mmCIF file of C-alpha atoms in Angstrom:
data_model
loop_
_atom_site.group_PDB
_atom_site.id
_atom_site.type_symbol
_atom_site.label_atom_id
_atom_site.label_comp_id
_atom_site.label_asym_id
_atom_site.label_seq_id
_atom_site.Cartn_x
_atom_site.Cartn_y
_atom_site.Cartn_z
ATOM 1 C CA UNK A 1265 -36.840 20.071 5.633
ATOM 2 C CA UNK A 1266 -39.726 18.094 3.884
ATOM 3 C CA UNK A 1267 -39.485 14.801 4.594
ATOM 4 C CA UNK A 1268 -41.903 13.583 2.736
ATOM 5 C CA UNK A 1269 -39.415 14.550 -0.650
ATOM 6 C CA UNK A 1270 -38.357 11.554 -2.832
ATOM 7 C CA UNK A 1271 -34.702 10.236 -2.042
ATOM 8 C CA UNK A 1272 -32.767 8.156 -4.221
ATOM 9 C CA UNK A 1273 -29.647 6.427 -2.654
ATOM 10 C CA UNK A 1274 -27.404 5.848 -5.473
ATOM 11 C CA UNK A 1275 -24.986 2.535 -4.110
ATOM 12 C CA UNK A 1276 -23.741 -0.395 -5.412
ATOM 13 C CA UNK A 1277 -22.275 0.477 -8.745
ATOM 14 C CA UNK A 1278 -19.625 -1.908 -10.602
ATOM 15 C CA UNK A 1279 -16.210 -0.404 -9.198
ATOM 16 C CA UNK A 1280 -13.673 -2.223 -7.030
ATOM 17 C CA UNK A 1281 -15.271 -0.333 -4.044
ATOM 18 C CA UNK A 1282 -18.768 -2.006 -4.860
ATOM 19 C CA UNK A 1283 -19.409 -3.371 -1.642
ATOM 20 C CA UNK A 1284 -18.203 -0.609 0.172
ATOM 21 C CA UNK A 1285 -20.786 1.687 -1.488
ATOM 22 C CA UNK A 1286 -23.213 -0.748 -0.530
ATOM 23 C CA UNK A 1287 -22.218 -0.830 3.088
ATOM 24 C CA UNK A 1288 -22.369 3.121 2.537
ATOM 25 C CA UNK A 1289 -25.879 3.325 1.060
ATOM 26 C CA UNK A 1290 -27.473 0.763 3.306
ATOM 27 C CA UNK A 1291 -26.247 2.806 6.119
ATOM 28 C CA UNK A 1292 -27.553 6.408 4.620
ATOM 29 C CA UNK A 1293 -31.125 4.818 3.592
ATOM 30 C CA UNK A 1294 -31.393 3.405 7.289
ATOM 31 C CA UNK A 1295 -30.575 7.210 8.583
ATOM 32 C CA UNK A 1296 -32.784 8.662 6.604
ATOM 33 C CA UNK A 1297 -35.931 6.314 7.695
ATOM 34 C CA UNK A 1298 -34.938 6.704 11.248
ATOM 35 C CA UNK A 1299 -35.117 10.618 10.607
ATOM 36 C CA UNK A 1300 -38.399 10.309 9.606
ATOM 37 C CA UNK A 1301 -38.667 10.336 5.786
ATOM 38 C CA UNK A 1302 -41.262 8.953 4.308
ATOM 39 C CA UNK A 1303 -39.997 8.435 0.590
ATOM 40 C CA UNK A 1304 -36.756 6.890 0.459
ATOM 41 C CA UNK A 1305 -35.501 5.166 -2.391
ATOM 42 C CA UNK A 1306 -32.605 2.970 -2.675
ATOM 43 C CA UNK A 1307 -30.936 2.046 -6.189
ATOM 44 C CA UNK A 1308 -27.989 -0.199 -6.998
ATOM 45 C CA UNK A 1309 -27.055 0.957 -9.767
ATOM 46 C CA UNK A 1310 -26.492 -0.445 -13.198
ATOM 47 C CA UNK A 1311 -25.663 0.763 -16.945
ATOM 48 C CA UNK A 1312 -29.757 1.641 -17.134
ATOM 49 C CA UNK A 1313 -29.614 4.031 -14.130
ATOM 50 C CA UNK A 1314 -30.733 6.269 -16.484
ATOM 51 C CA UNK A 1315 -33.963 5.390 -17.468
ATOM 52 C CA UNK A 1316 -34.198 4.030 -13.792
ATOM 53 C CA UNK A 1317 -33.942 7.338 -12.289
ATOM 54 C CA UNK A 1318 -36.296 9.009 -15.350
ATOM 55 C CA UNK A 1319 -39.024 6.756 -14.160
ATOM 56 C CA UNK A 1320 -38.242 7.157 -10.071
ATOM 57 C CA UNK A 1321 -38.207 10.919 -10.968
ATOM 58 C CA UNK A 1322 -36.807 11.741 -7.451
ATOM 59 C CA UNK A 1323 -36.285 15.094 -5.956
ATOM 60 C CA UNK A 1324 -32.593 14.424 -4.750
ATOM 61 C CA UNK A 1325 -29.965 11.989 -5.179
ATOM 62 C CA UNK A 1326 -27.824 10.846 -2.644
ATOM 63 C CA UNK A 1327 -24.855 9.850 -3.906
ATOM 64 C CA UNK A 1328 -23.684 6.839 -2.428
ATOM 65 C CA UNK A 1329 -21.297 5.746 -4.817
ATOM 66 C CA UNK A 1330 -17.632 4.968 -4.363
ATOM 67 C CA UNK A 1331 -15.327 4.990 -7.294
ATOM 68 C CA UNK A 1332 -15.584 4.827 -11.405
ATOM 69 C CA UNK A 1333 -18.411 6.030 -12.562
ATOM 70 C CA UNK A 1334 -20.277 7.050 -9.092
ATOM 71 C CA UNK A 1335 -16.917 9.445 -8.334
ATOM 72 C CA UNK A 1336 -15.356 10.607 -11.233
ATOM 73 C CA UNK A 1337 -17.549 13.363 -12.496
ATOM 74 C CA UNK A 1338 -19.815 10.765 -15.078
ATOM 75 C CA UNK A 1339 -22.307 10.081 -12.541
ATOM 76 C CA UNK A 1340 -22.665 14.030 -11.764
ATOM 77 C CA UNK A 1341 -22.648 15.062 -15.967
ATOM 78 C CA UNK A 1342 -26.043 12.607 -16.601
ATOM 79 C CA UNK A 1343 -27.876 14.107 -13.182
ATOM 80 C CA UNK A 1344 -26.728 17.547 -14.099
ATOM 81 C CA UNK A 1345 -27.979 16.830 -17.669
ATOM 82 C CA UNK A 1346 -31.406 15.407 -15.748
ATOM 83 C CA UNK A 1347 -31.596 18.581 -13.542
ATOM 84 C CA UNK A 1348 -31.456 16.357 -10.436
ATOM 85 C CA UNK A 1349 -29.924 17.926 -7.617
ATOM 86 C CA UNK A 1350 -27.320 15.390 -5.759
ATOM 87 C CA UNK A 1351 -25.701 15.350 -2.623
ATOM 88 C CA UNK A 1352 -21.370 15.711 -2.959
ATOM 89 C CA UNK A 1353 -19.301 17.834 -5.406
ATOM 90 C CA UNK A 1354 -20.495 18.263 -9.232
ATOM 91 C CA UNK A 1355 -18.806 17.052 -12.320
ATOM 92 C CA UNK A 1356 -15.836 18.809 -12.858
ATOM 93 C CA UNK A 1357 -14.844 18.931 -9.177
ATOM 94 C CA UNK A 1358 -15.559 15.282 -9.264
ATOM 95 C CA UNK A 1359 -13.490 14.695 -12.771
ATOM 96 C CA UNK A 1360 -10.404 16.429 -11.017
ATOM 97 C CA UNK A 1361 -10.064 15.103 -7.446
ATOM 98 C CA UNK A 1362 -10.263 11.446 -8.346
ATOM 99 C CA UNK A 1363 -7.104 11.861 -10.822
ATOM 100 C CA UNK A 1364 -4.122 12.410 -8.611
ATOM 101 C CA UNK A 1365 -1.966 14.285 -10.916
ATOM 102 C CA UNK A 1366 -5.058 16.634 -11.868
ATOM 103 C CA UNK A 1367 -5.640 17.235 -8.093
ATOM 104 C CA UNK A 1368 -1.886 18.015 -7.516
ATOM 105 C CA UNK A 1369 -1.892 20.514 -10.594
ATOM 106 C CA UNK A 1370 -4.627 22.148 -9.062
ATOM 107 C CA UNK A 1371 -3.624 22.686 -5.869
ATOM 108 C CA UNK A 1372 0.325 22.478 -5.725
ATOM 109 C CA UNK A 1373 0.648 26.235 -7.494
ATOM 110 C CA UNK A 1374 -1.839 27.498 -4.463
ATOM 111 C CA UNK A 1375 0.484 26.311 -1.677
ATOM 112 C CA UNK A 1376 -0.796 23.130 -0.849
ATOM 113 C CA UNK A 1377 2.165 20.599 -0.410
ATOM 114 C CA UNK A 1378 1.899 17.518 -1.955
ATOM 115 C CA UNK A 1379 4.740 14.743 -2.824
ATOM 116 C CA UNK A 1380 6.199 15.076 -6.633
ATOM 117 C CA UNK A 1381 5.280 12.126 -8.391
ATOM 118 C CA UNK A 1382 5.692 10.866 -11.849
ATOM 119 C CA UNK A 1383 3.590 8.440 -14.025
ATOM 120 C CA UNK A 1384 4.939 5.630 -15.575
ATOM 121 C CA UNK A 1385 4.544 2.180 -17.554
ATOM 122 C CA UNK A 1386 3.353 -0.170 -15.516
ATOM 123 C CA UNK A 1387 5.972 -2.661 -17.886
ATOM 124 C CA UNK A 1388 8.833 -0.148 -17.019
ATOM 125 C CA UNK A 1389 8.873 -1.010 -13.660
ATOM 126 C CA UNK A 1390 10.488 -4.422 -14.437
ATOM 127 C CA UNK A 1391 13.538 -2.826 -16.074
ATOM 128 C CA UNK A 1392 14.443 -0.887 -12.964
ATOM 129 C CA UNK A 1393 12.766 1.749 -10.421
ATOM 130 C CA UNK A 1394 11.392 4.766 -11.485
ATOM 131 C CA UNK A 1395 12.856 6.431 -8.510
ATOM 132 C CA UNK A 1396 14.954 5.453 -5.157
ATOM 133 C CA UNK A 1397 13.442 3.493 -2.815
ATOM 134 C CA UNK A 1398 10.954 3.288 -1.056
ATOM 135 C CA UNK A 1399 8.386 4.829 -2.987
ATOM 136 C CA UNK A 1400 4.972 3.931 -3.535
ATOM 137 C CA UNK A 1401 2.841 2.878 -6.537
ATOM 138 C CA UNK A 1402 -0.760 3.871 -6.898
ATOM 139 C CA UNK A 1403 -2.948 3.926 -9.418
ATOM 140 C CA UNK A 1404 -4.346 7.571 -10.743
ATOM 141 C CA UNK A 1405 -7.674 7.250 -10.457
ATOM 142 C CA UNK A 1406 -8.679 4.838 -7.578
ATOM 143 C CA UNK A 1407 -9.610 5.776 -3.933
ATOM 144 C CA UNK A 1408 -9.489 3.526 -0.702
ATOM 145 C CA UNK A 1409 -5.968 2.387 -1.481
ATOM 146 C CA UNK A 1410 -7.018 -0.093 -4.086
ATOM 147 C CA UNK A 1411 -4.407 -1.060 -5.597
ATOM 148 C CA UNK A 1412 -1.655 0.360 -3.468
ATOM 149 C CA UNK A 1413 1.977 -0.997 -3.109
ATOM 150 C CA UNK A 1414 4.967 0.304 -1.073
ATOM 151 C CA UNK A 1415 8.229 -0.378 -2.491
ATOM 152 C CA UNK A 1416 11.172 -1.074 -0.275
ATOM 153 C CA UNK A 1417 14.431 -2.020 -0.270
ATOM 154 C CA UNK A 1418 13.509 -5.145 1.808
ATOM 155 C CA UNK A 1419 9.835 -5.930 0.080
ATOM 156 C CA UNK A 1420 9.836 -9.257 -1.686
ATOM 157 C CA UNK A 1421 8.459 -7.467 -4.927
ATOM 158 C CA UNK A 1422 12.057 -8.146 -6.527
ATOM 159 C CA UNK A 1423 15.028 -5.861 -7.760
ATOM 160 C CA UNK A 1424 14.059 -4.924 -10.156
ATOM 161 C CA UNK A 1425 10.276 -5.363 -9.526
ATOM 162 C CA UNK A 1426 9.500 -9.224 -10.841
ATOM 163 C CA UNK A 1427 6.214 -9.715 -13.262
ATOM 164 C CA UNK A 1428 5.104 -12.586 -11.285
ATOM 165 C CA UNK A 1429 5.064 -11.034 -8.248
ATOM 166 C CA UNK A 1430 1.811 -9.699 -7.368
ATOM 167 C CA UNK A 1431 1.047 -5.963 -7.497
ATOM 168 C CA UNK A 1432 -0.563 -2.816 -8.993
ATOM 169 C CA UNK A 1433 1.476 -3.451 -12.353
ATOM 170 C CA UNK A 1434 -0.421 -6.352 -12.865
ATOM 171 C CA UNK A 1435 -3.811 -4.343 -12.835
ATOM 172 C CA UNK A 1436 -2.985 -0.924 -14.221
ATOM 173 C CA UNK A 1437 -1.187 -0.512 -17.204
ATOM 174 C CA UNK A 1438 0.266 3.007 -15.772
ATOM 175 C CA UNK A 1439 0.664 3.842 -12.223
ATOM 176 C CA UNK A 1440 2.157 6.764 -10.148
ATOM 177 C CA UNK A 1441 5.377 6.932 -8.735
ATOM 178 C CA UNK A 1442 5.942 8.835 -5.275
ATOM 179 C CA UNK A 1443 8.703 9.162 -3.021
ATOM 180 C CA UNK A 1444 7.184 7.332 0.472
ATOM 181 C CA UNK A 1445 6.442 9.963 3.041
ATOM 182 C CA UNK A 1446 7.536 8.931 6.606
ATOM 183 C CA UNK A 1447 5.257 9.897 8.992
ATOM 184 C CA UNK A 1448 1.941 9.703 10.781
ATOM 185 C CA UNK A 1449 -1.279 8.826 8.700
ATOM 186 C CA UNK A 1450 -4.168 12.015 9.448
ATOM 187 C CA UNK A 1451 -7.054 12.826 8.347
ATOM 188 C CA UNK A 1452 -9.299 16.096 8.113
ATOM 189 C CA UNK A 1453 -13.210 16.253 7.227
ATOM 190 C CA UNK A 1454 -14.699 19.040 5.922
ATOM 191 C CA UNK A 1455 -18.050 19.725 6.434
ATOM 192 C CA UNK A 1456 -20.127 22.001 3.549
ATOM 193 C CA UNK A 1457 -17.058 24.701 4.535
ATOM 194 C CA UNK A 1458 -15.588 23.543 7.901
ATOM 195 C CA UNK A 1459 -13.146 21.800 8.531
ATOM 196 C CA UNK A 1460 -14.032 19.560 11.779
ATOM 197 C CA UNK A 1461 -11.170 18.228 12.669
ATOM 198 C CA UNK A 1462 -8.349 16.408 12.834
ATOM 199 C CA UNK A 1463 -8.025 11.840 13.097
ATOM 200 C CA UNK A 1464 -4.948 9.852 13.283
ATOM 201 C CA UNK A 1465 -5.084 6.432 12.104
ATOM 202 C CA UNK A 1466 -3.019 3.888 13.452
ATOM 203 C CA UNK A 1467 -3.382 0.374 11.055
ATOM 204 C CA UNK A 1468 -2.290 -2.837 13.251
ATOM 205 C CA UNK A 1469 -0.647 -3.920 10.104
ATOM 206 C CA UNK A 1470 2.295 -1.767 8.195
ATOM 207 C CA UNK A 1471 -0.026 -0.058 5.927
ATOM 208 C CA UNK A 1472 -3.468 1.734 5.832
ATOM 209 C CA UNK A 1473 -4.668 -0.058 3.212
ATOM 210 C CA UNK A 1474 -7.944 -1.257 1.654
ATOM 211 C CA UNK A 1475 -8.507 -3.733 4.374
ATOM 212 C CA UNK A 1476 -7.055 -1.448 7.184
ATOM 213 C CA UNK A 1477 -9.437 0.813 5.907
ATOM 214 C CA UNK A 1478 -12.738 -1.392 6.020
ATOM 215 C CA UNK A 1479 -12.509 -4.592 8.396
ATOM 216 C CA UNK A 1480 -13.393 -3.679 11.901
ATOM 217 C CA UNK A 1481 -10.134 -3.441 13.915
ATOM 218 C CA UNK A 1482 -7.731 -3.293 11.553
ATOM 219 C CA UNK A 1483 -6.887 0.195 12.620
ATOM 220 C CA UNK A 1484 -7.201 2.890 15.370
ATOM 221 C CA UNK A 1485 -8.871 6.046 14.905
ATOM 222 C CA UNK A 1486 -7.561 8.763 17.333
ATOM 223 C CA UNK A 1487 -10.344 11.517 17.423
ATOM 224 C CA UNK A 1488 -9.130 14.517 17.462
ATOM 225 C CA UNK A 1489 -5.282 13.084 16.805
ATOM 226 C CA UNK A 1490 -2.867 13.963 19.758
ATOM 227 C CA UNK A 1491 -0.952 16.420 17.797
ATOM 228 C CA UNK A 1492 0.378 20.182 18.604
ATOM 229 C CA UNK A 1493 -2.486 22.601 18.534
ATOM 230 C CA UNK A 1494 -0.289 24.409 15.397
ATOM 231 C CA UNK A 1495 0.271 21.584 12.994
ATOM 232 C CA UNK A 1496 -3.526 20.487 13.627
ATOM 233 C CA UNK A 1497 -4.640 24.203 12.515
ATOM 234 C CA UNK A 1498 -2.377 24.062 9.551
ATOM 235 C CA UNK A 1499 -3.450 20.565 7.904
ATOM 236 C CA UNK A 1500 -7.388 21.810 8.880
ATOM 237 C CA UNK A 1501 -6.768 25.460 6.834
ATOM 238 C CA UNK A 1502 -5.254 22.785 4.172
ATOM 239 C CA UNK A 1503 -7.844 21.042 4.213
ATOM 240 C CA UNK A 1504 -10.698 23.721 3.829
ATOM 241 C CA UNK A 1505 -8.208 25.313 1.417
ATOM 242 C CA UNK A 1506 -7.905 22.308 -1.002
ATOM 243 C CA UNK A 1507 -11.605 21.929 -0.542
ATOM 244 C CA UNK A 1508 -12.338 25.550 -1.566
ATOM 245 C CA UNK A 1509 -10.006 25.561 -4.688
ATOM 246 C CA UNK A 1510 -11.299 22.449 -6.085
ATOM 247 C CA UNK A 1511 -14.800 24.036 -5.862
ATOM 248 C CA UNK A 1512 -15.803 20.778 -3.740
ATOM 249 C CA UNK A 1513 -19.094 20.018 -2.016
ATOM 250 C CA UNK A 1514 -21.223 18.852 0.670
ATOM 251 C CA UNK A 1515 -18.306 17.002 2.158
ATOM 252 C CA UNK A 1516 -14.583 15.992 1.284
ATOM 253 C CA UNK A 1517 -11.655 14.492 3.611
ATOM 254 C CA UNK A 1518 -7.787 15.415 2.887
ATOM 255 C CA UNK A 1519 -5.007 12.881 4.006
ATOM 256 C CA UNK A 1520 -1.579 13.834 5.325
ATOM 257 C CA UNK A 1521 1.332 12.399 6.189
ATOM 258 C CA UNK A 1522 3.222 14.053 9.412
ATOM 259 C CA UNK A 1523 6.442 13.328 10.877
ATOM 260 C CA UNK A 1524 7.163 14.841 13.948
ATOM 261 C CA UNK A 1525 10.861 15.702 13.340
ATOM 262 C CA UNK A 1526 9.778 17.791 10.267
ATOM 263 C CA UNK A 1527 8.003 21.375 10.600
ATOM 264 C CA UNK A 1528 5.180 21.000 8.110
ATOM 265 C CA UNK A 1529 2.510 18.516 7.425
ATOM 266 C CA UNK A 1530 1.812 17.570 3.496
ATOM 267 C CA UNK A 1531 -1.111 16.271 2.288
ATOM 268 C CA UNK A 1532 -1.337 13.134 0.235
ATOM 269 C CA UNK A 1533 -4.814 12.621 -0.979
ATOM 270 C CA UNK A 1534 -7.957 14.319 -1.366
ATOM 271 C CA UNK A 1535 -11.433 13.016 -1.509
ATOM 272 C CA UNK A 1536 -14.729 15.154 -3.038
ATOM 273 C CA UNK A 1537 -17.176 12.718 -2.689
ATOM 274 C CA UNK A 1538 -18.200 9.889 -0.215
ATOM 275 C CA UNK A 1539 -15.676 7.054 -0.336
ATOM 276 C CA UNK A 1540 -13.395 6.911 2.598
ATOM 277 C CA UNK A 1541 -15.967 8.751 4.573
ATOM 278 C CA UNK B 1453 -20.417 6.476 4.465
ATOM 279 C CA UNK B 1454 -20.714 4.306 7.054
ATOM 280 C CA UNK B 1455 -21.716 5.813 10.494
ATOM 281 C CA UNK B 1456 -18.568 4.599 11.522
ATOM 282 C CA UNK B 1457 -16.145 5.869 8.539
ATOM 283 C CA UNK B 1458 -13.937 9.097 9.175
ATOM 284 C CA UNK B 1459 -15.927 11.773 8.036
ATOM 285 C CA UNK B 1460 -19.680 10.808 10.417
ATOM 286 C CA UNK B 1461 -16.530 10.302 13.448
ATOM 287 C CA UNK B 1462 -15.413 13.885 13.108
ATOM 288 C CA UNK B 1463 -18.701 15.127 12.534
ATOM 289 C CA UNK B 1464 -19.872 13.439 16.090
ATOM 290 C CA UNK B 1465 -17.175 14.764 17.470
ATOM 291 C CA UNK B 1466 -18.416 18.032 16.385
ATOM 292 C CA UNK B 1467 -21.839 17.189 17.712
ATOM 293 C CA UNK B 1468 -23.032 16.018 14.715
ATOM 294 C CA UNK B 1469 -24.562 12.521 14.760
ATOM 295 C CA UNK B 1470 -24.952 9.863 11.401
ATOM 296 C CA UNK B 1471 -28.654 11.046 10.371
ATOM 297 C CA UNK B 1472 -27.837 14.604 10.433
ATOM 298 C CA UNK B 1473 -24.992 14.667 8.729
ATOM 299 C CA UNK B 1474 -26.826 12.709 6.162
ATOM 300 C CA UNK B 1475 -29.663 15.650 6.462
ATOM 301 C CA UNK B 1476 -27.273 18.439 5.994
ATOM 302 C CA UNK B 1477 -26.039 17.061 3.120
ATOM 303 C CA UNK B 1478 -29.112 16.521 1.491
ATOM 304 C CA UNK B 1479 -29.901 20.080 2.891
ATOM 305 C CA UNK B 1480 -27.170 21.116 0.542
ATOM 306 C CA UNK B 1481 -27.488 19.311 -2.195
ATOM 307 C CA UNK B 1482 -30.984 21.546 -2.593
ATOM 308 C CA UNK B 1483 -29.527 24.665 -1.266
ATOM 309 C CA UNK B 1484 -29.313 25.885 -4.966
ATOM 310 C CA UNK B 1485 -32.748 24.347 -6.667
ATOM 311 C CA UNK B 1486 -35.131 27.177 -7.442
ATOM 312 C CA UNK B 1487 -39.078 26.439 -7.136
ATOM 313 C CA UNK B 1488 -40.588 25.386 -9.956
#
């Protein structure tokens, strides 16, 4: 590979996962000096990235980016429309996987098991639950669990959930509904078009959430997950499937949810582009 | 992306450290441009 190509790291951004993104690019820009290239460029992005990258005029874009716009398909349409190759899946890939509901409608009908969910009123959810508990609310189009909540019968949300307390309905004005899947939290990578294995992740707290999922020892990565040879083969063929059918590139990581006194795993979330890498 | 989020783990585990992950993707990314 010439090394001497111009790389733009594309981190920072305005979205909830800002910092994240910045952790992310900070850590790509110091690979790629350590690997020897000469011309590497990094960019926290802003509204202007436009005319920002039309005077940088770089050969490739690594897209460091987590979340709206960096994630969602928007960032991908202007460097498509710029003829700048970028690293991660293109625009409409990008536009589908970060909605939920578009992601299940894609892959549901091709076999890939995922939880029925329903959208609903953020303001609804005051006047009783949308389904029986527990159940968890998430909003469509957000990755690293932002603005995640379980709903139990013995969470102090309320019955039914109170305005004042503190959650996702306070943020999002609609949110999906899904049944809570018992069960352990995996992960699968894949790799341009392998899938390379197979992670458990074990938060100290009750939840993988967005702190589990970014302060140092919050939670336990098992790599490769202690699970039967069979069920490990089935969510990586998932995995590779999903990533396949959703036309996704470079790399992408599918979440499921197993419980070992049920057959089959079911995946819960996939990821085109780098957040939760 | 850090080196030590979920998708550079699996890769090491596969042999694959941080930098060239990062290279293979990049090696991607161009897999498609045509010379000018």
């Amino acid at each position: 590979m010439n090394k001497d190509m111009h790389v733009v790291v594309l981190m920072g951004g305005w979205s909830a996962e800002r910092p994240v993104s910045l952790m992310s690019g900070e850590g790509v820009v110091a690979a790629l000096n350590e690997r020897g290239f000469t011309n590497v460029t990094p960019v926290d992005m802003d509204p202007n990235i436009g005319a920002v990258l039309t005077a940088l005029r770089p050969d490739v874009v690594f897209n460091a980016l987590h979340g709206t716009p960096g994630e969602d398909g928007t960032v991908q349409g202007m460097l498509d429309l710029m003829q700048i190759p970028y690293t991660h899946s293109g625009c409409t890939t990008s536009a589908i996987a970060i909605d939920k509901e578009l992601t299940k409608a894609v892959l549901v009908p091709h076999g890939i098991r995922m939880p029925t969910g329903k959208m609903v009123d953020s303001a609804s959810l005051y006047e009783g639950d949308p389904m029986a508990r527990p159940y968890v609310l998430k909003p469509v189009n957000e990755g690293s669990s932002v603005g995640v909540a379980i709903v139990t019968d013995s969470c102090n949300y309320g019955h039914p959930i109170s305005a004042k307390a503190t959650g996702p309905w306070q943020q999002f004005e609609r949110l999906l509904a899904e049944p809570f899947i018992k069960g352990r939290e995996l992960t699968v990578a894949v790799l341009i078009d392998e899938a390379l294995c197979v992670t458990e992740l074990v938060p100290h707290g009750e939840f993988y959430d967005f702190a589990a999922k970014y302060t140092d020892g919050e939670t336990d990565h098992i790599c490769p997950a202690e699970v039967p040879a069979a069920i490990a083969k089935a969510m990586m063929d998932m995995a590779l499937a999903a990533h396949r059918l959703l036309g996704c590139k470079g790399a992408s990581r599918c979440d499921f949810r197993w419980d070992d006194e049920r057959a089959k795993p079911g995946s819960t979330c996939l990821r085109s582009t780098p957040s939760r890498e | 992306m850090t080196a030590l989020s979920l998708v550079p783990e699996q890769a090491k585990q596969r042999g694959i450290d941080y930098g060239e992950l990062v290279e293979r993707l990049i090696a991607d990314a161009l897999k498609d441009v045509k010379a000018p």
